Tab-separated table of C-alpha atoms and ligand atoms in Angstrom:
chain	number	residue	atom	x	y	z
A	45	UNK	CA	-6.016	112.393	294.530
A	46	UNK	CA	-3.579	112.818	292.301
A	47	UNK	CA	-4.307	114.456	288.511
A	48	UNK	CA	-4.900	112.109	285.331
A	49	UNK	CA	-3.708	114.292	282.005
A	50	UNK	CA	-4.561	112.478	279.079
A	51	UNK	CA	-5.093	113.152	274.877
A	52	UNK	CA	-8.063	111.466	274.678
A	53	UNK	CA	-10.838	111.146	277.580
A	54	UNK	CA	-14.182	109.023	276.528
A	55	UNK	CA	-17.195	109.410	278.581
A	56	UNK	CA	-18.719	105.661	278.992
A	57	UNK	CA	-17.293	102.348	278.154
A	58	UNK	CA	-20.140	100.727	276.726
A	59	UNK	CA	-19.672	99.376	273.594
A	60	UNK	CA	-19.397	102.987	271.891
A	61	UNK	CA	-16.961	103.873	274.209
A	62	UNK	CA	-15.177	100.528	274.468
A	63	UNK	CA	-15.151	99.831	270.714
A	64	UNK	CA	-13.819	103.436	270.052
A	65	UNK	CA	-11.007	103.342	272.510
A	66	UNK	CA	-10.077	100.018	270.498
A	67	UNK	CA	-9.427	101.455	267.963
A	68	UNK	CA	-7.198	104.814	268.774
A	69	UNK	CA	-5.367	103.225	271.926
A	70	UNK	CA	-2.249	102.593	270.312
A	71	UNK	CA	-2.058	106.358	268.437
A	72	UNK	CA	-3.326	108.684	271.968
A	73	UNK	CA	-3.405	108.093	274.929
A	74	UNK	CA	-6.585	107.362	276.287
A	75	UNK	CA	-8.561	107.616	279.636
A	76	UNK	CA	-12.068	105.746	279.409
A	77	UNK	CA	-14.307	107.145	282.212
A	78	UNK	CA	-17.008	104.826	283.676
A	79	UNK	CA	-19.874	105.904	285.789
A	80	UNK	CA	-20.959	101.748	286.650
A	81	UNK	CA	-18.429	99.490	287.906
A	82	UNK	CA	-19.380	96.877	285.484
A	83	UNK	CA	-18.942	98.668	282.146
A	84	UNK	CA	-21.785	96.945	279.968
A	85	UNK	CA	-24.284	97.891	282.709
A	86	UNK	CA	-26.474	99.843	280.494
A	87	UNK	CA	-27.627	99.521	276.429
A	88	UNK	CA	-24.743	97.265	275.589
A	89	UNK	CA	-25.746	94.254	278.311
A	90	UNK	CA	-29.455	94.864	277.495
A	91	UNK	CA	-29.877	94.182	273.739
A	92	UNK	CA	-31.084	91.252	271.554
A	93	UNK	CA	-28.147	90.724	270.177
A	94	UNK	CA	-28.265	90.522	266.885
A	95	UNK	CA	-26.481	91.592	263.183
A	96	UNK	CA	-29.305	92.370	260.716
A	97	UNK	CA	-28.152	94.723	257.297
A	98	UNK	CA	-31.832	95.882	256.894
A	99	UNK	CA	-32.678	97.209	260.730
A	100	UNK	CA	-32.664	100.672	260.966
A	101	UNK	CA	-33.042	101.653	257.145
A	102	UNK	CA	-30.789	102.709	254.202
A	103	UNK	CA	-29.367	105.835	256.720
A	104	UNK	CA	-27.579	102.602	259.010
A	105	UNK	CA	-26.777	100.296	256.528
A	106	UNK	CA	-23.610	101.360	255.550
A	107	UNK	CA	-22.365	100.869	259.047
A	108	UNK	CA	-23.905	97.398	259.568
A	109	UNK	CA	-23.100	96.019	255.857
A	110	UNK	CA	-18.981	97.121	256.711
A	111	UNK	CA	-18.908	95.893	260.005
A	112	UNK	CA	-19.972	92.334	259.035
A	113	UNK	CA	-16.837	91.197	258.077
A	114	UNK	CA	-15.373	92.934	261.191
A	115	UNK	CA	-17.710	91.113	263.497
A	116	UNK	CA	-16.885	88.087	261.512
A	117	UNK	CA	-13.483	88.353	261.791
A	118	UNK	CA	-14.282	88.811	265.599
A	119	UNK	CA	-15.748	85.526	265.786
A	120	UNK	CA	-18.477	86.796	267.474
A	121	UNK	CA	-21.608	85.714	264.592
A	122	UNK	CA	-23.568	82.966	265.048
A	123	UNK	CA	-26.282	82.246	261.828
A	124	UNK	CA	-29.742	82.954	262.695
A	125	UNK	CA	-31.877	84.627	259.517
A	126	UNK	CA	-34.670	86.813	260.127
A	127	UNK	CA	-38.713	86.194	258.683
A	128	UNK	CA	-40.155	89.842	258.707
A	129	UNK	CA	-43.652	88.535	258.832
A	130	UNK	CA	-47.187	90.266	257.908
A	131	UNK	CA	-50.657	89.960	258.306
A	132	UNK	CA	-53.311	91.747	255.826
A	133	UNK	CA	-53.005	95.000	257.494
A	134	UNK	CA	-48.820	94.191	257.170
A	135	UNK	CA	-48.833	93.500	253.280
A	136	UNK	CA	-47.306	97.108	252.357
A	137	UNK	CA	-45.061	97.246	254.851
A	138	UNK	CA	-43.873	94.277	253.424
A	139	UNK	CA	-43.820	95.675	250.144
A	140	UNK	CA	-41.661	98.692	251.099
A	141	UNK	CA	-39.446	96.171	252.748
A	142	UNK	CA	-38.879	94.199	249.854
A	143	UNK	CA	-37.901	97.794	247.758
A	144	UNK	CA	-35.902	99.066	250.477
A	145	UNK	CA	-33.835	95.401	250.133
A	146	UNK	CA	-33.828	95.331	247.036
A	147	UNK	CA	-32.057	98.935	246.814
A	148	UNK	CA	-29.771	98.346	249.663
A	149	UNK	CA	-28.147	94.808	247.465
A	150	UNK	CA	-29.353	92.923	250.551
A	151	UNK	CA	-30.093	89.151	249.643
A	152	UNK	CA	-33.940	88.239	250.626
A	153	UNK	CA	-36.433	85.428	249.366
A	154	UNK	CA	-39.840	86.068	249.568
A	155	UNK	CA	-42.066	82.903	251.092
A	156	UNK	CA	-45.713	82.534	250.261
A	157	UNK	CA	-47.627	81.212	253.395
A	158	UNK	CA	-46.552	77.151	252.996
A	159	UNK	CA	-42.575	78.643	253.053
A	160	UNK	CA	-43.723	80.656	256.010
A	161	UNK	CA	-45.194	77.842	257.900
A	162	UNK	CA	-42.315	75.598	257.311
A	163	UNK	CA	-40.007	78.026	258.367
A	164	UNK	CA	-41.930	79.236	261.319
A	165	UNK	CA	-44.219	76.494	262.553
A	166	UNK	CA	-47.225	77.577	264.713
A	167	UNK	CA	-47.472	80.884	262.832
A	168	UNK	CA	-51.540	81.887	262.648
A	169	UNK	CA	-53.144	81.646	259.449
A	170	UNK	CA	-53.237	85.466	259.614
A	171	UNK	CA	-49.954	85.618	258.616
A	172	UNK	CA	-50.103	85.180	254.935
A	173	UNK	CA	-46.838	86.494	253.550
A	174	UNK	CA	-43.004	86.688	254.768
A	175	UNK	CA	-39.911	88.053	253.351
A	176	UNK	CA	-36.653	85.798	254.439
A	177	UNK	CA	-33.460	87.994	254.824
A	178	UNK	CA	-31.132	85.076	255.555
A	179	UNK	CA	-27.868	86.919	256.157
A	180	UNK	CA	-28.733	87.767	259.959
A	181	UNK	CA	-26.707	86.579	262.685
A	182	UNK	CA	-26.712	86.387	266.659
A	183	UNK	CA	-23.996	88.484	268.111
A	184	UNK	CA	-21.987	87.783	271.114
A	185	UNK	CA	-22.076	91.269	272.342
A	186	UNK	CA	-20.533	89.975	275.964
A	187	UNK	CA	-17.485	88.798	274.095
A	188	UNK	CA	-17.266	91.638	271.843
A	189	UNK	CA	-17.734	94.223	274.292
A	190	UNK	CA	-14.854	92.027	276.008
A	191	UNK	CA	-12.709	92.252	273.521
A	192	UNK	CA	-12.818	95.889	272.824
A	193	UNK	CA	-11.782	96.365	276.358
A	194	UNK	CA	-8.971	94.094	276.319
A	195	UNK	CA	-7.475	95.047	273.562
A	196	UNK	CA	-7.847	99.221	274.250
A	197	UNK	CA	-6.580	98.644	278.202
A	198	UNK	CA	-3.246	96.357	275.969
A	199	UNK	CA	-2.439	99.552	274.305
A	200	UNK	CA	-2.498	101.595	277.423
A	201	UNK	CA	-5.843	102.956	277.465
A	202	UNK	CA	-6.635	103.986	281.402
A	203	UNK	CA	-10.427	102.617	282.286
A	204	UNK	CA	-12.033	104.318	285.375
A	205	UNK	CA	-15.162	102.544	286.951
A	206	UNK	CA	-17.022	103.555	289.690
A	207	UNK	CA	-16.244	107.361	288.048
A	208	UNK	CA	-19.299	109.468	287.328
A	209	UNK	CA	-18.558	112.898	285.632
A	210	UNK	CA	-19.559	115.706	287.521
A	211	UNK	CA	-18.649	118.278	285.805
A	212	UNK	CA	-16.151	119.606	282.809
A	213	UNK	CA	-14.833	122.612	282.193
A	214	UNK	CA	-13.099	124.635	279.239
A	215	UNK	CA	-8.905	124.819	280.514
A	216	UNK	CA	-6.920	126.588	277.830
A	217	UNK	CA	-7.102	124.830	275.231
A	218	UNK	CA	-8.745	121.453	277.164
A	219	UNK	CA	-10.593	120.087	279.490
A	220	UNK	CA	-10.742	119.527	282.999
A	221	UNK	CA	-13.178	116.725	284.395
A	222	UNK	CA	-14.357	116.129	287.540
A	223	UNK	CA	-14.865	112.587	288.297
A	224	UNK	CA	-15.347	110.712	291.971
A	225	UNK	CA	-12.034	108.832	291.090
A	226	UNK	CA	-10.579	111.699	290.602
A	227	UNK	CA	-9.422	114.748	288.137
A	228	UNK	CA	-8.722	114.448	284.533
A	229	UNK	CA	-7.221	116.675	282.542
A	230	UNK	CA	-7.512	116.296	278.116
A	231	UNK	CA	-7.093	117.711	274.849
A	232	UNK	CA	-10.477	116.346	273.843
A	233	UNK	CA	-13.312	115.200	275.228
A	234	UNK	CA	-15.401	112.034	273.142
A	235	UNK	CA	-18.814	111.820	274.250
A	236	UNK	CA	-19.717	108.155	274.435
A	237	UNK	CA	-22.568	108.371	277.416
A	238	UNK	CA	-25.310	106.568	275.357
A	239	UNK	CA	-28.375	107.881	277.106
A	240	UNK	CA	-26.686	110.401	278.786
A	241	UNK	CA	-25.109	112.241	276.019
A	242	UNK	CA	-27.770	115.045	275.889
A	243	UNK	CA	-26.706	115.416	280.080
A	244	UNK	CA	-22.895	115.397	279.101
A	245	UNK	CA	-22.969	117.820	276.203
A	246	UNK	CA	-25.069	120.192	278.697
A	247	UNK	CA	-22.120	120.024	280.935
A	248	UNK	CA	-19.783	120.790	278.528
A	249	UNK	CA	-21.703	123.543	277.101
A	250	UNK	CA	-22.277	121.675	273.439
A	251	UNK	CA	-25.946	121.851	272.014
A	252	UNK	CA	-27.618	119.246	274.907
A	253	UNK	CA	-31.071	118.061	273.435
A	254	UNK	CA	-29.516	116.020	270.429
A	255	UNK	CA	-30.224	112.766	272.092
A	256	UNK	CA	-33.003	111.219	273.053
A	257	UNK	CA	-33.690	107.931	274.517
A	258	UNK	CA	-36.125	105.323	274.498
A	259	UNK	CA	-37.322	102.325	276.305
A	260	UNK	CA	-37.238	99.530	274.869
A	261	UNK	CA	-38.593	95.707	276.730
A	262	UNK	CA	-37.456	91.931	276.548
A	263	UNK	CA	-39.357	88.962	278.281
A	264	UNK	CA	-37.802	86.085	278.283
A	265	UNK	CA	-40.599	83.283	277.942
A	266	UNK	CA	-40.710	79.150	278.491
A	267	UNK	CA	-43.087	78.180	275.739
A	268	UNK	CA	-44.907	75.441	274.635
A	269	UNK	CA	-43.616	73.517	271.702
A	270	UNK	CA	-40.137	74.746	272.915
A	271	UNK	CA	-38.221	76.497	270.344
A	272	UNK	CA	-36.124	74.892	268.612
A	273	UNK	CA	-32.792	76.390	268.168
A	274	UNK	CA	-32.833	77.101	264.708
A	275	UNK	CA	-35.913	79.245	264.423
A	276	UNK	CA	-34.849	82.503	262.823
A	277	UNK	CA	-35.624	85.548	264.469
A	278	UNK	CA	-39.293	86.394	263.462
A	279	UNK	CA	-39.827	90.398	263.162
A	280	UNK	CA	-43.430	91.745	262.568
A	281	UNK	CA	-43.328	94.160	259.111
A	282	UNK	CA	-45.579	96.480	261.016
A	283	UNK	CA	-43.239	96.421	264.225
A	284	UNK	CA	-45.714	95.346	266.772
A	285	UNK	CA	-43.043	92.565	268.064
A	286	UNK	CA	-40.110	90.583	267.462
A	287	UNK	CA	-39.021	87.178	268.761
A	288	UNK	CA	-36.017	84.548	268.418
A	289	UNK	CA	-35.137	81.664	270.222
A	290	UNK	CA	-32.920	81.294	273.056
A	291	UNK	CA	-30.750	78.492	274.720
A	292	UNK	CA	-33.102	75.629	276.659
A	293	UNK	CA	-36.132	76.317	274.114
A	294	UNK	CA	-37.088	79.609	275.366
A	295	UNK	CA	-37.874	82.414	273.382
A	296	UNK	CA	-36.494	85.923	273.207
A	297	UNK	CA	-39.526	88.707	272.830
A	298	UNK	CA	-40.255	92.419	272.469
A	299	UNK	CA	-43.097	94.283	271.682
A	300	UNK	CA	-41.217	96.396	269.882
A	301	UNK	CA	-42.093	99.252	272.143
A	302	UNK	CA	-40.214	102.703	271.750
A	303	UNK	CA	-41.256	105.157	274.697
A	304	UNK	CA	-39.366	108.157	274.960
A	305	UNK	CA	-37.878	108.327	279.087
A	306	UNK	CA	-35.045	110.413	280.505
A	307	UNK	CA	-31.916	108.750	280.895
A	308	UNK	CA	-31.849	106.516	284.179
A	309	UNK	CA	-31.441	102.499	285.312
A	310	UNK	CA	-34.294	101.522	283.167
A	311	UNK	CA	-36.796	98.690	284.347
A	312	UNK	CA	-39.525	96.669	282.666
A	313	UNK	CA	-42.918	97.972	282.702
A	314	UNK	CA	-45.762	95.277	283.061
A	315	UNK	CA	-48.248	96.535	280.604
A	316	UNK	CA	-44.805	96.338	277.894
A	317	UNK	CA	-44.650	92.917	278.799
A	318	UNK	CA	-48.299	92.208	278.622
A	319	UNK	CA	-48.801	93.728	275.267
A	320	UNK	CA	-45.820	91.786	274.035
A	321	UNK	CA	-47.338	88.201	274.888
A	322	UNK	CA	-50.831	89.307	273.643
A	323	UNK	CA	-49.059	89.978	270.231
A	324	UNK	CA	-47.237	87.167	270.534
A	325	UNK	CA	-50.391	84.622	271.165
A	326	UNK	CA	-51.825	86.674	268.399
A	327	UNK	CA	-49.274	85.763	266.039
A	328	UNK	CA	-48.254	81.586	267.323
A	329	UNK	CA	-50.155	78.950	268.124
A	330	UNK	CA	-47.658	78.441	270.823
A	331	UNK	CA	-48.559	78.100	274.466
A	332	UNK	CA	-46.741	80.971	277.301
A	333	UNK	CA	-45.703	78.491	279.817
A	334	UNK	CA	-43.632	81.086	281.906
A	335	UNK	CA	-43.075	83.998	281.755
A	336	UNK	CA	-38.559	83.637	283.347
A	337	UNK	CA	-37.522	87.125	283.437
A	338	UNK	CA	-37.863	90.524	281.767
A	339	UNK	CA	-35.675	93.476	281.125
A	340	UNK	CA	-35.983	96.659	279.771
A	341	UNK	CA	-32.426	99.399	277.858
A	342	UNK	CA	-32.811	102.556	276.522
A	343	UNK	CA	-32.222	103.266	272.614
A	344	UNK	CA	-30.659	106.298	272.108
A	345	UNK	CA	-31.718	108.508	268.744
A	346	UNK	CA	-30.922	111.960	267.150
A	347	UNK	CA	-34.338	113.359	265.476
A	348	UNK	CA	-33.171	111.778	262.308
A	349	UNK	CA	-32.152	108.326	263.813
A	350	UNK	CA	-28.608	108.293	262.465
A	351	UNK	CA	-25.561	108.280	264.374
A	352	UNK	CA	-23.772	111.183	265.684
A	353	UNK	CA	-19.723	110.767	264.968
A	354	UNK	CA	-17.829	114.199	264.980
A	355	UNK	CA	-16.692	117.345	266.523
A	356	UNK	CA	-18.974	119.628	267.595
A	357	UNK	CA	-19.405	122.549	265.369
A	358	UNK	CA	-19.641	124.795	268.504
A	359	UNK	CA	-17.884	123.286	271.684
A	360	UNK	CA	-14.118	122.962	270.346
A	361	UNK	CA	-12.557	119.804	271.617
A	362	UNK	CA	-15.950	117.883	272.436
A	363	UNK	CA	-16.181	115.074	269.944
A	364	UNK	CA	-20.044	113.198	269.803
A	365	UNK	CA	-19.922	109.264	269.751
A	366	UNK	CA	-23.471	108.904	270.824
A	367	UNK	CA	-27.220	108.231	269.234
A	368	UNK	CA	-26.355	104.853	268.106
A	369	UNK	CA	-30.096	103.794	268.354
A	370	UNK	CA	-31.053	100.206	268.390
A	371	UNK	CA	-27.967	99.381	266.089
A	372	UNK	CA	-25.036	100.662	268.521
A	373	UNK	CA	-23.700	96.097	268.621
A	374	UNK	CA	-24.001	95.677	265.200
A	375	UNK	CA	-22.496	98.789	263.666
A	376	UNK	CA	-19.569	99.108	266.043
A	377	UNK	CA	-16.766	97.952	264.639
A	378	UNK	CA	-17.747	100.304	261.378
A	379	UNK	CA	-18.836	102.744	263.652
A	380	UNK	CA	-15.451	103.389	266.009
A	381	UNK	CA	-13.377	103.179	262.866
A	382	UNK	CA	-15.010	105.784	261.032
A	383	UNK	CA	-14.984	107.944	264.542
A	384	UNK	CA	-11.048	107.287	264.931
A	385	UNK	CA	-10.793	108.904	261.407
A	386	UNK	CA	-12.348	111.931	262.325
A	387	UNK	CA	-11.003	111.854	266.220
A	388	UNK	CA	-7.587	111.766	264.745
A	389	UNK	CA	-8.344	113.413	261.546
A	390	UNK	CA	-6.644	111.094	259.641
A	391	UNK	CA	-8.409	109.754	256.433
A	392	UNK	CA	-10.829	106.339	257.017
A	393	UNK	CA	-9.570	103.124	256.502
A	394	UNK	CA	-11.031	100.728	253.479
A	395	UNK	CA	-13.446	99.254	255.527
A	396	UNK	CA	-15.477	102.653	255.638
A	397	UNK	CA	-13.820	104.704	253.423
A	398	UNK	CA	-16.470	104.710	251.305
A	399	UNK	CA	-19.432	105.527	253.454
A	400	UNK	CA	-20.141	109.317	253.721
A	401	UNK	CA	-18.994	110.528	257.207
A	402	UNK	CA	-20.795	113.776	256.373
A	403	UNK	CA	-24.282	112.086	257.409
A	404	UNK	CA	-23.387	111.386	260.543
A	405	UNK	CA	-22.186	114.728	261.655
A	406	UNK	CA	-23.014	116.663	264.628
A	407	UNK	CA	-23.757	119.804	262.239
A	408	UNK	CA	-26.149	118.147	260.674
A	409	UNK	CA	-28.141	117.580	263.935
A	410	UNK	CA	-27.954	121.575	264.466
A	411	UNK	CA	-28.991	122.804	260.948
A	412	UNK	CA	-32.417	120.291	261.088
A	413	UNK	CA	-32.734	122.540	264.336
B	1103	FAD	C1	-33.712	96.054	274.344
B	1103	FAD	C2	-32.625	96.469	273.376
B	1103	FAD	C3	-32.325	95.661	272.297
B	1103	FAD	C4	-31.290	96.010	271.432
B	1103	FAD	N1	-30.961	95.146	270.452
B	1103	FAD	C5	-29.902	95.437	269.638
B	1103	FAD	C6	-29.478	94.503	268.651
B	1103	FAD	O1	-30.041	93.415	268.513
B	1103	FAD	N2	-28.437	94.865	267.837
B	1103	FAD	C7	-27.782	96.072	267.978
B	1103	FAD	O2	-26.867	96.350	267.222
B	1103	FAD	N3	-28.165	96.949	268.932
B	1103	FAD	C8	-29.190	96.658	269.766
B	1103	FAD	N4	-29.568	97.544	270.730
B	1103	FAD	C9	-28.884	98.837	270.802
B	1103	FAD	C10	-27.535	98.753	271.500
B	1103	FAD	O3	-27.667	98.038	272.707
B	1103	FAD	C11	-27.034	100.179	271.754
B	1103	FAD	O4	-27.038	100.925	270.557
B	1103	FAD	C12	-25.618	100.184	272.299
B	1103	FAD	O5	-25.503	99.320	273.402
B	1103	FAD	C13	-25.223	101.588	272.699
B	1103	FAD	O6	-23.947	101.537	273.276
B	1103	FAD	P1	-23.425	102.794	274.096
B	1103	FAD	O7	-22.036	102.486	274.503
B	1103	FAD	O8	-23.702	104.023	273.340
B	1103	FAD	O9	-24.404	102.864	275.370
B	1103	FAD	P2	-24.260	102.187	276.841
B	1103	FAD	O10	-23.988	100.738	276.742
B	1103	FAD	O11	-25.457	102.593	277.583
B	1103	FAD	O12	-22.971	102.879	277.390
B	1103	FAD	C14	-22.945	104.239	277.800
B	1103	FAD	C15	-22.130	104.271	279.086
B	1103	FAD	O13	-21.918	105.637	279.458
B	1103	FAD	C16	-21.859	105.671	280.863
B	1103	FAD	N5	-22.100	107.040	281.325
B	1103	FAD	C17	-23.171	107.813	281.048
B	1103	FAD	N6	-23.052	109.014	281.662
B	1103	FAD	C18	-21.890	108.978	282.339
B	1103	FAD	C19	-21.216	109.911	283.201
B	1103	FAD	N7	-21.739	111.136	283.489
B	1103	FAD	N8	-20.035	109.559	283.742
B	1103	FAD	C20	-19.475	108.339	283.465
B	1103	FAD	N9	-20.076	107.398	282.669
B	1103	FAD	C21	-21.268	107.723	282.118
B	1103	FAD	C22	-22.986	104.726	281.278
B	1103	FAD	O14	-22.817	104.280	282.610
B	1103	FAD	C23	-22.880	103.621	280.231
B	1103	FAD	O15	-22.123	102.504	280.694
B	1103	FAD	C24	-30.579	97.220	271.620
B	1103	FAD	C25	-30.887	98.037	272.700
B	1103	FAD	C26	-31.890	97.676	273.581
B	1103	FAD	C27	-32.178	98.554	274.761
């Protein structure tokens, strides 16, 4: 087999991967390097799918509020809103919520329990209080991940499927990597492996326990009234479960579950989808006609939950892409741009020229220890 050299080699082509070769392929060359044959396989064909500025606090938002108008632009939003709901026991949750709005400029109403029931019909009496944060929208990750491909492999980018990494090694001043399609040889590594990225900085000798990953479960449920299409998506302030609707009157549901796993082909576990319909009869008057299908991807977080974009303080040449969490669809466009910056080390562009790069750097990760 003959030898790939390359500027640029990215570890995974799921959206991190895919939205960050997008970005650079016209200014390096790029090799994208793809364990599955179907890049998607993993977090990026698993999620719900959608664009919400509050999810994942103040520490995300500056991704998700910049790459709104980039998704936009995309085409790939579709309106939806959210209700974070609450029940007594979810009153100051609620509360914070509204602050942490509030302080992040993100439009919300609050609805007493008449708004509530209007906008959520079939939601127990229990459920007193809701905060509307209308801005959220359905993404069409399929397309967008799509896209991202398309448009790197138009300005040359390589992709490799079917092409584990088994191993890289420090050559002069780059990188050899041993793939089963074959060698590649770089300048720089970018380490886009999403639940893996902990197993591919151990291989390249960079600090290895940064990321962690999670399970996280959807079931996919017929119910009775079905939902109607424009139910918002209906989030629990004390995160026991979320739910929107999907196409046919079927709903969308998690229990919100976070369980920490090491990095494999994740599957549903039955008592995840059993605590998710309790919480869901617990919250709707509605009746589980059948249960279609159920899936289960892996979040992947640094200790502090924010995204790692940078070089590594320690392994020259090994660049971090990774611990994009639950947020890694709708902070991607933001997300890759601000990367390419610092890739290239070239200054951002206006989208995220503003947002403070140094938060999401892998130093920051090794100083919190
Ligand atoms: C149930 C669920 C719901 C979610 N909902 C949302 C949502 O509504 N909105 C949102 O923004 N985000 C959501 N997320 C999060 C989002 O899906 C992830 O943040 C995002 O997909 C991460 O993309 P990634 O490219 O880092 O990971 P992945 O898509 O997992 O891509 C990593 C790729 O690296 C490849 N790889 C790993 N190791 C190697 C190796 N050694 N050699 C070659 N290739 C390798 C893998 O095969 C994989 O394809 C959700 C996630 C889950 C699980």
């Amino acid at each position: 087999m003959s030898v790939i050299r390359t500027d640029i080699a990215i570890i995974g082509a799921g959206m991190a991967g895919a939205s960050l070769a997008a970005m650079i392929g016209d200014r390096a060359r790029i090799v994208l390097i793809e364990r599955e044959a179907q890049p998607g396989y993993h977090s990026t064909g698993r999620s719900a799918a959608f664009w919400q500025e509050s999810y994942g606090g103040p520490q995300v938002q500056p991704l998700t509020t910049a790459s709104g108008p980039l998704l936009k632009a995309e085409g790939v939003l579709h309106p939806r809103g959210t209700i974070h709901v609450a029940d007594a026991d979810g009153e100051r949750a609620l509360e914070s919520l509204a602050a942490e709005l509030a302080g992040g400029g993100i439009d919300f109403t609050v609805l007493d329990r008449a708004a509530l029931e209007a906008a959520v019909p079939g939601i127990r009496p229990a459920f007193r209080r809701g905060i509307g944060e209308p801005s959220c929208r359905d993404i069409d990750v399929a397309m967008l991940h799509a896209r991202f491909l398309a448009r790197a492999r138009a300005a040359g980018t390589t992709l490799l499927v079917d092409a584990p990494l088994d191993g890289v090694e420090r050559v002069g001043g780059g990188w050899r990597l041993a793939t089963r399609a074959g060698e590649v040889r770089a300048d720089v590594v970018v380490n886009a492996a999403g639940a893996w990225a902990s197993a591919v900085a151990a291989m390249a000798g960079a600090m290895p326990t940064l990321v962690q990953p999670f399970r996280r479960t959807i079931v996919q449920l017929a119910v009775d009234p079905p939902t109607v299409p424009d139910l918002p998506l209906v989030m629990d302030a004390r995160g026991r479960f979320y739910f929107k609707p999907e196409a046919g009157g079927r709903l969308w549901l998690s229990p919100h579950d976070e369980t920490p796993v090491d990095p494999h082909d994740v599957a549903p576990e039955e008592l995840d989808v059993a605590v998710a319909i309790d919480r869901l009869e617990q919250a709707v008057e509605w009746r589980v006609v059948k249960r279609e299908r159920a899936w289960a991807g892996l979040r992947s977080f640094a200790p502090d939950r924010a995204p790692i974009y940078g070089f590594d303080p320690h392994a020259p040449g090994f660049f971090w892409c990774a611990g994009q969490g639950g947020f890694g669809i709708q902070t991607a466009p933001a997300g890759a741009m601000l990367a390419a910056a610092l890739l290239l080390r070239q200054p951002p562009p206006e989208p995220v020229s503003a947002i403070d790069a140094a938060r999401y750097a892998p130093d920051r990760v090794y100083r919190a220890g």
